[in-house]
Short mmCIF file of C-alpha atoms and ligand atoms in Angstrom, two decimals:
data_model
loop_
_atom_site.label_atom_id
_atom_site.label_comp_id
_atom_site.label_asym_id
_atom_site.label_seq_id
_atom_site.Cartn_x
_atom_site.Cartn_y
_atom_site.Cartn_z
CA MET A 1 88.71 27.17 -36.16
CA ARG A 2 87.03 25.16 -33.38
CA VAL A 3 84.59 23.62 -35.80
CA ARG A 4 87.49 22.57 -37.98
CA SER A 5 89.39 20.92 -35.17
CA ILE A 6 86.26 19.08 -34.09
CA PHE A 7 85.80 17.73 -37.61
CA LEU A 8 89.46 16.78 -37.63
CA ALA A 9 88.92 14.86 -34.41
CA LEU A 10 85.89 13.17 -35.94
CA PHE A 11 87.86 12.07 -38.96
CA SER A 12 90.80 10.79 -36.96
CA LEU A 13 88.51 8.83 -34.65
CA PRO A 14 88.52 5.62 -36.73
CA PHE A 15 92.32 5.62 -36.62
CA LEU A 16 92.34 6.15 -32.88
CA LEU A 17 89.85 3.34 -32.48
CA SER A 18 91.90 0.98 -34.62
CA LEU A 19 95.01 1.54 -32.49
CA PRO A 20 94.05 -0.85 -29.69
CA PHE A 21 93.27 -3.52 -32.29
CA SER A 22 96.83 -3.49 -33.56
CA SER A 23 98.26 -3.93 -30.10
CA SER A 24 99.82 -7.34 -29.80
CA GLN A 25 98.76 -7.74 -26.18
CA LEU A 26 95.06 -7.66 -26.94
CA PHE A 27 95.15 -10.40 -29.53
CA THR A 28 97.49 -12.89 -27.98
CA ASP A 29 95.94 -16.15 -29.15
CA SER A 30 96.82 -17.79 -25.91
CA ALA A 31 94.97 -18.08 -22.65
CA ILE A 32 97.92 -16.41 -20.93
CA SER A 33 99.57 -13.19 -21.98
CA SER A 34 103.18 -12.89 -23.03
CA SER A 35 104.07 -11.14 -19.77
CA GLU A 36 102.46 -13.95 -17.76
CA LEU A 37 104.57 -16.36 -19.80
CA ASP A 38 107.68 -14.31 -18.92
CA ALA A 39 106.87 -14.76 -15.23
CA ILE A 40 106.34 -18.55 -15.60
CA LEU A 41 109.62 -18.89 -17.52
CA GLN A 42 111.52 -16.81 -14.95
CA ASP A 43 110.27 -19.14 -12.22
CA CYS A 44 111.31 -22.26 -14.19
CA ALA A 45 114.68 -20.76 -15.09
CA PHE A 46 115.56 -19.90 -11.49
CA LYS A 47 114.65 -23.44 -10.39
CA ALA A 48 117.34 -24.73 -12.76
CA PHE A 49 120.01 -23.17 -10.53
CA PHE A 50 121.69 -25.37 -7.97
CA ASN A 51 124.87 -23.76 -6.70
CA PRO A 52 125.21 -21.96 -10.01
CA LYS A 53 128.60 -20.99 -11.38
CA THR A 54 128.80 -17.49 -12.75
CA GLY A 55 128.77 -17.19 -16.51
CA VAL A 56 127.49 -20.74 -17.12
CA PRO A 57 124.10 -21.31 -18.78
CA TYR A 58 121.71 -23.71 -17.04
CA ASP A 59 118.86 -25.17 -19.09
CA ALA A 60 115.49 -25.13 -17.38
CA LYS A 61 112.83 -27.83 -17.26
CA LEU A 62 109.41 -26.65 -18.36
CA PRO A 63 105.94 -28.08 -17.66
CA LYS A 64 104.76 -30.53 -20.35
CA ASN A 65 102.11 -28.12 -21.52
CA LEU A 66 104.80 -25.68 -22.67
CA SER A 67 106.90 -28.21 -24.59
CA GLY A 68 108.48 -26.71 -27.66
CA ILE A 69 109.82 -23.75 -25.65
CA SER A 70 113.37 -23.78 -24.32
CA VAL A 71 114.64 -21.62 -21.50
CA SER A 72 117.95 -21.17 -19.80
CA ALA A 73 119.45 -18.95 -17.15
CA MET A 74 122.89 -17.52 -16.53
CA ARG A 75 124.04 -15.70 -13.43
CA LEU A 76 126.58 -12.91 -13.72
CA LYS A 77 128.28 -10.34 -11.54
CA SER A 78 127.11 -7.00 -12.83
CA GLY A 79 130.64 -5.60 -12.68
CA SER A 80 131.98 -8.30 -14.98
CA LEU A 81 129.00 -7.90 -17.32
CA ARG A 82 129.82 -4.21 -17.65
CA LYS A 83 133.58 -4.69 -18.09
CA ARG A 84 133.70 -7.89 -20.11
CA GLY A 85 130.23 -8.57 -21.54
CA VAL A 86 129.30 -12.12 -22.55
CA GLN A 87 130.98 -13.35 -25.73
CA SER A 88 128.04 -15.56 -26.56
CA TYR A 89 125.01 -16.74 -24.69
CA LYS A 90 123.05 -18.92 -27.14
CA GLU A 91 122.23 -16.53 -30.04
CA PHE A 92 122.98 -13.40 -27.99
CA HIS A 93 126.32 -11.59 -28.10
CA ILE A 94 126.54 -9.13 -25.24
CA PRO A 95 129.19 -6.42 -25.62
CA ILE A 96 130.96 -4.51 -22.88
CA GLY A 97 129.12 -1.56 -21.38
CA VAL A 98 125.75 -3.15 -20.60
CA ILE A 99 124.37 -1.52 -17.45
CA GLU A 100 121.37 -2.52 -15.36
CA GLN A 101 118.92 -0.23 -13.58
CA PRO A 102 118.47 -0.38 -10.60
CA TYR A 103 121.97 -1.52 -9.70
CA VAL A 104 122.30 -5.08 -8.38
CA GLU A 105 125.46 -6.94 -7.45
CA ARG A 106 124.46 -10.12 -9.30
CA LEU A 107 121.98 -10.48 -12.09
CA VAL A 108 120.45 -13.35 -14.01
CA PHE A 109 119.88 -13.38 -17.75
CA VAL A 110 116.93 -15.57 -18.68
CA TYR A 111 116.95 -16.75 -22.29
CA HIS A 112 113.77 -17.82 -24.14
CA ASN A 113 113.40 -19.68 -27.41
CA LEU A 114 109.66 -19.82 -28.02
CA GLY A 115 109.96 -22.29 -30.92
CA ASN A 116 106.57 -23.28 -32.31
CA TRP A 117 104.85 -21.08 -29.73
CA SER A 118 106.26 -17.89 -31.24
CA LYS A 119 103.15 -16.83 -33.12
CA VAL A 120 100.92 -17.94 -30.25
CA PHE A 121 102.47 -15.50 -27.79
CA TYR A 122 103.63 -12.88 -30.30
CA PRO A 123 101.00 -12.89 -33.07
CA LEU A 124 101.89 -10.46 -35.84
CA PRO A 125 99.05 -10.12 -38.36
CA GLY A 126 100.32 -9.62 -41.90
CA TYR A 127 103.74 -11.13 -41.17
CA SER A 128 105.13 -14.62 -40.94
CA TYR A 129 108.07 -15.73 -38.85
CA LEU A 130 111.25 -16.96 -40.50
CA ALA A 131 112.86 -17.74 -37.13
CA PRO A 132 111.60 -18.50 -33.63
CA VAL A 133 111.03 -15.62 -31.21
CA LEU A 134 114.04 -15.36 -28.88
CA GLY A 135 113.99 -13.50 -25.60
CA LEU A 136 116.61 -12.11 -23.26
CA LEU A 137 115.40 -10.73 -19.94
CA ALA A 138 117.40 -9.56 -16.93
CA TYR A 139 116.46 -10.12 -13.29
CA SER A 140 118.11 -9.50 -9.97
CA GLY A 141 120.18 -12.52 -8.96
CA SER A 142 120.25 -11.81 -5.23
CA ASN A 143 117.49 -14.27 -4.27
CA LEU A 144 117.33 -17.36 -6.47
CA SER A 145 114.14 -18.67 -4.86
CA ALA A 146 112.23 -15.49 -5.63
CA SER A 147 109.38 -15.64 -8.13
CA GLU A 148 107.37 -12.97 -9.93
CA LEU A 149 110.46 -10.78 -9.97
CA PRO A 150 110.24 -7.55 -11.93
CA GLU A 151 112.66 -7.31 -14.85
CA LEU A 152 115.66 -5.04 -14.41
CA ASP A 153 116.07 -2.36 -17.02
CA ILE A 154 119.21 -3.04 -19.02
CA ARG A 155 120.84 -0.79 -21.62
CA ALA A 156 123.77 -1.31 -23.91
CA SER A 157 125.72 1.94 -23.62
CA ASP A 158 128.67 1.21 -25.89
CA LYS A 159 127.84 -1.21 -28.72
CA PRO A 160 124.46 -2.88 -29.29
CA ILE A 161 123.67 -6.43 -28.23
CA LEU A 162 123.73 -8.70 -31.32
CA ILE A 163 121.34 -11.58 -31.95
CA LYS A 164 122.67 -14.01 -34.55
CA PHE A 165 119.85 -16.27 -35.69
CA SER A 166 120.60 -19.74 -37.00
CA ASN A 167 118.30 -21.94 -39.10
CA VAL A 168 116.46 -18.99 -40.61
CA LYS A 169 113.90 -19.92 -43.28
CA SER A 170 114.62 -18.14 -46.55
CA ALA A 171 112.35 -15.25 -47.43
CA PRO A 172 110.01 -15.78 -50.41
CA SER A 173 111.45 -14.17 -53.55
CA GLY A 174 110.58 -10.50 -53.84
CA SER A 175 110.05 -10.02 -50.12
CA VAL A 176 112.46 -8.52 -47.63
CA ALA A 177 113.17 -10.12 -44.27
CA LYS A 178 113.13 -7.74 -41.32
CA CYS A 179 114.08 -7.85 -37.66
CA VAL A 180 111.21 -7.46 -35.26
CA TYR A 181 111.55 -6.35 -31.65
CA PHE A 182 108.91 -6.63 -28.93
CA ASP A 183 109.63 -4.62 -25.82
CA LEU A 184 108.30 -5.64 -22.41
CA HIS A 185 105.32 -3.30 -22.66
CA GLY A 186 103.86 -4.83 -25.82
CA SER A 187 105.11 -2.38 -28.43
CA VAL A 188 106.55 -3.64 -31.70
CA GLN A 189 109.41 -2.21 -33.78
CA PHE A 190 110.89 -3.30 -37.07
CA ASP A 191 114.50 -2.92 -38.11
CA ILE A 192 116.70 -3.94 -41.02
CA LEU A 193 118.25 -7.37 -40.94
CA SER A 194 122.04 -7.25 -40.95
CA HIS A 195 124.39 -9.55 -42.80
CA GLY A 196 124.53 -13.06 -41.34
CA ASN A 197 120.89 -12.97 -40.10
CA ALA A 198 121.81 -10.64 -37.25
CA CYS A 199 119.59 -8.19 -35.41
CA SER A 200 120.80 -5.65 -32.90
CA THR A 201 119.28 -4.07 -29.83
CA LEU A 202 120.13 -1.69 -27.01
CA GLN A 203 117.53 -3.20 -24.69
CA GLN A 204 116.08 -6.48 -23.52
CA GLY A 205 112.93 -8.04 -24.93
CA HIS A 206 111.93 -10.53 -27.62
CA PHE A 207 113.36 -10.71 -31.13
CA SER A 208 112.76 -12.51 -34.38
CA ILE A 209 112.97 -12.29 -38.16
CA VAL A 210 109.76 -11.80 -40.13
CA VAL A 211 108.61 -11.24 -43.66
CA GLU A 212 105.42 -9.56 -44.82
CA SER A 213 102.90 -12.19 -45.85
CA ASN A 214 100.34 -11.74 -48.63
CA VAL A 215 97.52 -12.61 -46.30
CA PRO A 216 95.76 -9.35 -45.46
CA SER A 217 96.00 -8.57 -41.79
CA SER A 218 92.78 -9.57 -40.18
CA LEU A 219 91.19 -8.23 -37.05
CA ALA A 220 89.66 -11.59 -36.22
CA PRO A 221 91.84 -13.49 -33.78
CA ALA A 222 92.48 -17.14 -34.61
CA PRO A 223 90.69 -19.46 -32.22
CA ALA A 224 92.95 -20.46 -29.37
CA PRO A 225 94.35 -23.97 -29.79
CA GLU A 226 92.98 -26.31 -27.14
CA SER A 227 96.40 -27.18 -25.83
CA VAL A 228 96.95 -23.52 -25.03
CA ALA A 229 93.71 -23.14 -23.15
CA VAL A 230 94.92 -25.52 -20.43
CA VAL A 231 98.24 -23.78 -19.87
CA VAL A 232 97.11 -22.00 -16.75
CA LYS A 233 94.01 -22.87 -14.86
CA GLY A 234 91.49 -20.20 -14.00
CA ASN A 235 92.41 -18.09 -16.99
CA GLY A 236 89.57 -19.14 -19.31
CA GLY A 237 87.82 -15.83 -18.74
CA ASN A 238 90.66 -14.05 -20.50
CA ASN A 239 89.24 -14.36 -24.03
CA LYS A 240 85.78 -13.37 -22.87
CA TYR A 241 87.41 -10.38 -21.25
CA LYS A 242 89.08 -9.44 -24.54
CA VAL A 243 85.73 -9.63 -26.36
CA TRP A 244 84.30 -7.30 -23.73
CA ILE A 245 87.17 -4.88 -24.23
CA ILE A 246 86.44 -4.79 -27.97
CA VAL A 247 82.69 -4.32 -27.37
CA ALA A 248 83.51 -1.52 -24.93
CA TYR A 249 85.78 0.13 -27.52
CA VAL A 250 83.12 -0.06 -30.25
CA VAL A 251 80.30 1.22 -28.03
CA GLY A 252 82.56 3.89 -26.54
CA GLY A 253 83.66 4.92 -30.03
CA LEU A 254 80.07 5.24 -31.26
CA LEU A 255 79.11 7.30 -28.20
CA LEU A 256 82.14 9.52 -28.79
CA VAL A 257 81.12 10.04 -32.43
CA ILE A 258 77.57 10.99 -31.37
CA VAL A 259 78.75 13.35 -28.64
CA LEU A 260 81.32 14.98 -30.91
CA SER A 261 78.77 15.51 -33.70
CA LEU A 262 76.34 17.05 -31.19
CA ILE A 263 79.10 19.39 -30.03
CA ALA A 264 79.99 20.23 -33.63
CA ALA A 265 76.36 20.99 -34.47
CA ARG A 266 76.04 23.15 -31.36
CA VAL A 267 79.24 25.07 -32.15
CA ILE A 268 77.98 25.74 -35.68
CA ARG A 269 74.62 26.96 -34.26
CA ILE A 270 76.36 29.22 -31.73
CA ARG A 271 78.58 30.65 -34.44
CA LYS A 272 75.58 31.37 -36.66
CA ASP A 273 73.72 32.98 -33.77
CA MET A 274 76.79 35.06 -32.98
CA GLU A 275 77.01 36.25 -36.56
CA ILE A 276 73.34 37.22 -36.57
CA GLN A 277 73.73 38.97 -33.24
CA GLN A 278 76.75 40.81 -34.51
CA LEU A 279 74.84 41.99 -37.58
CA GLU A 280 71.99 43.12 -35.33
CA TRP A 281 74.42 44.88 -33.05
CA VAL A 282 76.04 46.72 -35.95
CA ASP A 283 72.59 47.63 -37.16
CA ASP A 284 71.58 48.81 -33.68
CA SER A 285 74.66 50.91 -33.13
CA TYR A 286 74.22 52.44 -36.55
CA GLU A 287 70.67 53.30 -35.54
CA SER A 288 71.73 54.73 -32.18
CA LEU A 289 74.22 57.00 -33.85
CA LYS A 290 71.59 58.43 -36.07
CA THR A 291 68.91 58.95 -33.44
CA THR A 292 68.90 60.31 -29.97
CA SER A 293 66.21 60.39 -27.33
CA ILE A 294 64.61 63.68 -26.65
CA GLY A 295 61.88 63.64 -24.05
CA GLY A 296 61.04 60.00 -24.60
CA THR A 297 60.87 60.18 -28.38
CA LYS A 298 63.58 59.34 -30.78
CA ALA A 299 64.78 62.14 -32.93
CA PRO A 300 67.41 62.17 -35.59
CA LEU A 301 70.70 63.59 -34.49
CA ALA A 302 72.67 65.76 -36.83
CA MET A 303 76.22 64.63 -37.16
CA GLY A 304 79.24 66.71 -37.97
CA THR A 305 79.79 70.38 -37.45
CA ARG A 306 78.33 73.14 -39.46
CA THR A 307 80.14 76.28 -40.38
CA LYS A 308 80.09 78.42 -37.27
CA PRO A 309 78.24 81.71 -37.68
CA MET A 310 80.48 84.73 -37.65
CA LEU A 311 79.53 88.27 -36.66
CA GLU A 312 80.14 90.70 -39.41
CA ASN A 313 81.63 93.29 -37.16
CA ASP A 314 84.13 90.85 -35.84
CA TYR A 315 85.61 91.12 -39.21
CA ILE A 316 88.18 93.82 -39.17
CA PRO A 317 89.99 94.27 -42.36
C1 NAG B 1 104.95 -27.40 -30.22
O1 NAG B 1 105.54 -28.66 -30.37
C2 NAG B 1 105.39 -29.58 -29.27
C3 NAG B 1 106.10 -30.86 -29.60
O2 NAG B 1 107.43 -30.63 -29.88
C4 NAG B 1 103.91 -29.81 -29.00
O3 NAG B 1 103.74 -30.63 -27.87
C5 NAG B 1 103.21 -28.48 -28.76
O4 NAG B 1 101.82 -28.68 -28.61
C6 NAG B 1 103.47 -27.55 -29.95
N1 NAG B 1 102.88 -26.25 -29.63
C7 NAG B 1 102.11 -25.58 -30.48
C8 NAG B 1 101.60 -24.27 -30.03
O5 NAG B 1 101.84 -26.01 -31.59
C1 NAG B 2 113.67 -15.09 -1.33
O1 NAG B 2 112.40 -15.17 -1.93
C2 NAG B 2 111.54 -16.10 -1.27
C3 NAG B 2 110.26 -16.20 -2.08
O2 NAG B 2 109.75 -14.93 -2.45
C4 NAG B 2 111.30 -15.61 0.15
O3 NAG B 2 110.45 -16.52 0.85
C5 NAG B 2 112.63 -15.50 0.87
O4 NAG B 2 112.43 -14.95 2.15
C6 NAG B 2 113.59 -14.64 0.10
N1 NAG B 2 114.89 -14.68 0.72
C7 NAG B 2 115.62 -13.58 0.96
C8 NAG B 2 116.95 -13.81 1.58
O5 NAG B 2 115.19 -12.45 0.72
C1 NAG B 3 100.38 -26.16 -17.20
O1 NAG B 3 101.41 -25.47 -16.55
C2 NAG B 3 101.07 -24.70 -15.42
C3 NAG B 3 102.31 -24.07 -14.85
O2 NAG B 3 103.02 -23.42 -15.82
C4 NAG B 3 100.40 -25.58 -14.37
O3 NAG B 3 99.94 -24.75 -13.32
C5 NAG B 3 99.26 -26.30 -14.99
O4 NAG B 3 98.72 -27.20 -14.05
C6 NAG B 3 99.68 -27.07 -16.22
N1 NAG B 3 98.55 -27.73 -16.82
C7 NAG B 3 98.54 -28.96 -17.25
C8 NAG B 3 97.28 -29.46 -17.87
O5 NAG B 3 99.53 -29.68 -17.18
#
């Protein structure tokens, strides 16, 4: 049993090792990660507010080196969000019953349209984008000069939030367009595309429409475009760091394989030894039943009972 589970572990090892490679965070082609981008965009979005009216979107100005991305921010009272929702905020349709965690009195929805940067920050090997990646993230609206705010956790409790994409490229014939959803922790989910190029979600995050491309998914990351490398200074070590992570995974994986095979070999040896010992033990106990020590020498011991002798005169007819 143990040997079998060890072999099972050995065989599943390549799959375990390939898991980190499919993670979108590791292979972001950019010098900054998607969560770092979220923080930059939150900062820019909040700066767009000057005596903001509730329920009105304010478009943000972005640094030149992020041109192609558009961002806006809308401040809401959380009570009115829950009771009334937001009929439409760009492509997002927010129904009633959306609740934030932890509770805040006012919150800010930051909207992203990553445009031509979509596949830079959300690379998806084996798929191509038919629409830009759109994001909707919620932050506390109590301090509008705050930066590096953590996202609030928002949930749609009644109906899902709808994202109605416009200007969607048509899918190549024979392929099926799908919704894709990236949560804030880097995991990816696919969903069916509803009528009218609509996707739905219960949570915040980034959304788009993709189609499977014929290009086989490749592990090799595309070289980072030069314009991306200057986005944030002091982050050039990021790609080097990723290479090191991969090297560490490969070396670690090999070591694991070696250690596991040593353990497997040892377990097999121990089992064999145990079998031999058991045979010897059976043999020994068989021997010890047959012989018994009498005055230092082994003598055979008669087993069983013989017919007891009977005195003839005990026999009274
Ligand atoms: C996206 O387009 C803008 C111009 O609209 C350009 O400046 C920028 O470099 C492009 N970004 C990428 C990643 O191609
Ligand atoms: C708002 O955030 C800024 C920047 O983090 C901080 O300096 C300021 O004290 C905060 N204001 C309030 C009222 O918390
Ligand atoms: C790019 O933008 C970041 C802020 O988002 C800024 O710190 C940096 O200086 C900019 N780089 C260039 C070359 O404009």
